[in-house]
Amino acid sequence: MRFALVIFETDESRRRIQADRAAYRKEYEGWIGGLAAAGKLVGGEALETERVRPATVRTAADGTSVVTDGPAHAGEETLGGWFVIEVAGREEAVEVARSLPTPETVEIRPVLESA
């Protein structure tokens, strides 16, 4: 099964990134490399979270839309990116997420299989 691991930066992860970006990146890339070597990594992307603020577009049932400056859900956690993994099931996806060596929050979502 395929699962998306949706990564949310936290105040702690941002502090660690700012303190030593190279060391942080090395930890992260080691984790990603391990997933790839095990044949579990399908793909993923990191999002820009420091230089350009996100915008949110909300569209109402009548078709009108409102654009706001900032994330859809404000708070301590910031959407940082995602990975798609191929594993046996939800339990293994949870274990993969738990193995992330850095202090982000990881939301695990099954990828919808096309009919």
Short mmCIF file of N, CA, C and O in Angstrom, two decimals, residues 14-67:
data_model
loop_
_atom_site.label_atom_id
_atom_site.label_comp_id
_atom_site.label_asym_id
_atom_site.label_seq_id
_atom_site.Cartn_x
_atom_site.Cartn_y
_atom_site.Cartn_z
N ARG A 14 12.21 23.89 13.73
CA ARG A 14 12.71 25.15 13.15
C ARG A 14 13.92 25.67 13.92
O ARG A 14 14.88 26.16 13.32
N ARG A 15 13.90 25.55 15.25
CA ARG A 15 15.07 25.97 16.05
C ARG A 15 16.30 25.15 15.67
O ARG A 15 17.39 25.71 15.51
N ARG A 16 16.13 23.84 15.50
CA ARG A 16 17.26 22.99 15.15
C ARG A 16 17.78 23.29 13.75
O ARG A 16 18.99 23.28 13.51
N ILE A 17 16.87 23.57 12.83
CA ILE A 17 17.28 23.92 11.46
C ILE A 17 18.11 25.21 11.49
O ILE A 17 19.17 25.30 10.88
N GLN A 18 17.64 26.20 12.21
CA GLN A 18 18.33 27.49 12.26
C GLN A 18 19.67 27.38 13.00
O GLN A 18 20.62 28.08 12.67
N ALA A 19 19.76 26.49 13.98
CA ALA A 19 21.00 26.34 14.75
C ALA A 19 22.10 25.68 13.92
O ALA A 19 23.26 26.08 14.00
N ASP A 20 21.76 24.66 13.15
CA ASP A 20 22.75 23.94 12.35
C ASP A 20 22.08 23.23 11.19
O ASP A 20 21.77 22.04 11.25
N ARG A 21 21.83 23.99 10.13
CA ARG A 21 21.12 23.48 8.96
C ARG A 21 21.82 22.26 8.34
O ARG A 21 21.18 21.30 7.95
N ALA A 22 23.14 22.27 8.27
CA ALA A 22 23.87 21.17 7.64
C ALA A 22 23.69 19.87 8.42
O ALA A 22 23.45 18.81 7.83
N ALA A 23 23.80 19.92 9.74
CA ALA A 23 23.63 18.72 10.56
C ALA A 23 22.19 18.21 10.47
O ALA A 23 21.96 17.00 10.39
N TYR A 24 21.26 19.13 10.47
CA TYR A 24 19.84 18.75 10.38
C TYR A 24 19.57 18.06 9.05
O TYR A 24 18.93 17.02 8.99
N ARG A 25 20.07 18.66 8.00
CA ARG A 25 19.87 18.09 6.66
C ARG A 25 20.50 16.71 6.54
O ARG A 25 19.95 15.81 5.92
N LYS A 26 21.67 16.53 7.16
CA LYS A 26 22.35 15.23 7.13
C LYS A 26 21.49 14.16 7.81
O LYS A 26 21.36 13.05 7.28
N GLU A 27 20.89 14.47 8.95
CA GLU A 27 20.00 13.53 9.63
C GLU A 27 18.82 13.15 8.73
O GLU A 27 18.47 11.98 8.58
N TYR A 28 18.22 14.17 8.16
CA TYR A 28 17.04 13.97 7.31
C TYR A 28 17.39 13.16 6.07
O TYR A 28 16.68 12.22 5.71
N GLU A 29 18.48 13.52 5.42
CA GLU A 29 18.88 12.82 4.20
C GLU A 29 19.28 11.37 4.49
O GLU A 29 19.06 10.49 3.66
N GLY A 30 19.84 11.12 5.67
CA GLY A 30 20.14 9.74 6.06
C GLY A 30 18.88 8.90 6.18
O GLY A 30 18.83 7.75 5.73
N TRP A 31 17.85 9.49 6.76
CA TRP A 31 16.56 8.81 6.91
C TRP A 31 15.94 8.52 5.54
O TRP A 31 15.52 7.41 5.25
N ILE A 32 15.95 9.53 4.68
CA ILE A 32 15.40 9.37 3.33
C ILE A 32 16.20 8.32 2.55
O ILE A 32 15.63 7.47 1.86
N GLY A 33 17.52 8.37 2.66
CA GLY A 33 18.37 7.40 1.99
C GLY A 33 18.08 5.97 2.44
O GLY A 33 18.08 5.04 1.63
N GLY A 34 17.82 5.81 3.74
CA GLY A 34 17.48 4.49 4.25
C GLY A 34 16.18 3.97 3.67
O GLY A 34 16.05 2.79 3.33
N LEU A 35 15.18 4.85 3.55
CA LEU A 35 13.90 4.47 2.94
C LEU A 35 14.09 4.08 1.48
O LEU A 35 13.53 3.09 1.01
N ALA A 36 14.90 4.87 0.77
CA ALA A 36 15.15 4.58 -0.64
C ALA A 36 15.89 3.25 -0.80
O ALA A 36 15.53 2.43 -1.64
N ALA A 37 16.92 3.02 0.05
CA ALA A 37 17.69 1.78 -0.04
C ALA A 37 16.82 0.56 0.26
O ALA A 37 17.05 -0.52 -0.30
N ALA A 38 15.82 0.73 1.12
CA ALA A 38 14.91 -0.37 1.46
C ALA A 38 13.81 -0.55 0.42
O ALA A 38 12.97 -1.45 0.57
N GLY A 39 13.78 0.30 -0.61
CA GLY A 39 12.76 0.19 -1.65
C GLY A 39 11.39 0.68 -1.22
O GLY A 39 10.39 0.34 -1.84
N LYS A 40 11.33 1.50 -0.17
CA LYS A 40 10.04 1.98 0.35
C LYS A 40 9.69 3.41 -0.10
O LYS A 40 8.55 3.81 0.00
N LEU A 41 10.67 4.16 -0.57
CA LEU A 41 10.43 5.55 -0.94
C LEU A 41 9.92 5.62 -2.38
O LEU A 41 10.59 5.16 -3.31
N VAL A 42 8.74 6.20 -2.56
CA VAL A 42 8.18 6.40 -3.90
C VAL A 42 8.54 7.80 -4.40
O VAL A 42 8.87 8.00 -5.56
N GLY A 43 8.48 8.78 -3.52
CA GLY A 43 8.80 10.15 -3.91
C GLY A 43 8.48 11.11 -2.78
O GLY A 43 8.08 10.70 -1.69
N GLY A 44 8.65 12.39 -3.05
CA GLY A 44 8.34 13.40 -2.06
C GLY A 44 8.91 14.74 -2.44
O GLY A 44 9.69 14.85 -3.38
N GLU A 45 8.49 15.74 -1.70
CA GLU A 45 8.95 17.10 -1.94
C GLU A 45 8.99 17.85 -0.62
O GLU A 45 8.13 17.66 0.25
N ALA A 46 9.95 18.74 -0.49
CA ALA A 46 9.99 19.68 0.63
C ALA A 46 9.39 20.99 0.15
O ALA A 46 9.50 21.33 -1.03
N LEU A 47 8.76 21.70 1.05
CA LEU A 47 8.18 23.00 0.72
C LEU A 47 9.04 24.12 1.28
O LEU A 47 9.68 23.96 2.32
N GLU A 48 9.06 25.24 0.60
CA GLU A 48 9.74 26.44 1.09
C GLU A 48 8.94 26.95 2.29
O GLU A 48 7.75 27.23 2.16
N THR A 49 9.57 27.06 3.44
CA THR A 49 8.84 27.48 4.64
C THR A 49 9.44 28.70 5.32
O THR A 49 8.91 29.14 6.33
N GLU A 50 10.52 29.26 4.76
CA GLU A 50 11.19 30.37 5.44
C GLU A 50 11.12 31.71 4.71
O GLU A 50 11.01 32.74 5.34
N ARG A 51 11.21 31.71 3.40
CA ARG A 51 11.36 32.98 2.68
C ARG A 51 10.06 33.52 2.08
O ARG A 51 9.89 34.73 1.98
N VAL A 52 9.16 32.66 1.66
CA VAL A 52 7.93 33.11 1.00
C VAL A 52 6.74 32.56 1.77
O VAL A 52 6.62 31.35 1.96
N ARG A 53 5.86 33.45 2.22
CA ARG A 53 4.68 33.01 2.97
C ARG A 53 3.68 32.35 2.04
O ARG A 53 3.53 32.74 0.89
N PRO A 54 2.96 31.36 2.55
CA PRO A 54 1.92 30.73 1.73
C PRO A 54 0.70 31.63 1.59
O PRO A 54 0.53 32.58 2.37
N ALA A 55 -0.13 31.34 0.64
CA ALA A 55 -1.43 31.99 0.48
C ALA A 55 -2.47 30.88 0.51
O ALA A 55 -2.20 29.74 0.13
N THR A 56 -3.66 31.21 0.98
CA THR A 56 -4.75 30.23 1.05
C THR A 56 -5.94 30.75 0.27
O THR A 56 -6.33 31.91 0.42
N VAL A 57 -6.50 29.91 -0.59
CA VAL A 57 -7.70 30.26 -1.36
C VAL A 57 -8.84 29.37 -0.87
O VAL A 57 -8.72 28.14 -0.90
N ARG A 58 -9.91 29.99 -0.43
CA ARG A 58 -11.10 29.24 -0.02
C ARG A 58 -12.23 29.61 -0.97
O ARG A 58 -12.53 30.79 -1.16
N THR A 59 -12.85 28.56 -1.56
CA THR A 59 -13.93 28.77 -2.51
C THR A 59 -15.23 28.30 -1.89
O THR A 59 -15.33 27.18 -1.39
N ALA A 60 -16.23 29.18 -1.94
CA ALA A 60 -17.55 28.88 -1.37
C ALA A 60 -18.39 28.10 -2.39
O ALA A 60 -18.05 28.00 -3.57
N ALA A 61 -19.49 27.57 -1.91
CA ALA A 61 -20.40 26.80 -2.76
C ALA A 61 -20.91 27.62 -3.95
O ALA A 61 -21.18 27.08 -5.02
N ASP A 62 -21.02 28.95 -3.76
CA ASP A 62 -21.52 29.79 -4.85
C ASP A 62 -20.43 30.16 -5.86
O ASP A 62 -20.67 30.90 -6.80
N GLY A 63 -19.22 29.64 -5.66
CA GLY A 63 -18.14 29.88 -6.60
C GLY A 63 -17.25 31.07 -6.28
O GLY A 63 -16.23 31.25 -6.93
N THR A 64 -17.62 31.87 -5.31
CA THR A 64 -16.77 33.00 -4.94
C THR A 64 -15.58 32.48 -4.13
O THR A 64 -15.66 31.46 -3.46
N SER A 65 -14.48 33.18 -4.25
CA SER A 65 -13.29 32.75 -3.50
C SER A 65 -12.69 33.92 -2.76
O SER A 65 -12.82 35.07 -3.16
N VAL A 66 -12.04 33.57 -1.67
CA VAL A 66 -11.35 34.55 -0.84
C VAL A 66 -9.91 34.08 -0.70
O VAL A 66 -9.65 32.91 -0.42
N VAL A 67 -8.97 35.00 -0.90
CA VAL A 67 -7.55 34.70 -0.76
C VAL A 67 -7.07 35.36 0.52
O VAL A 67 -7.31 36.55 0.75
#
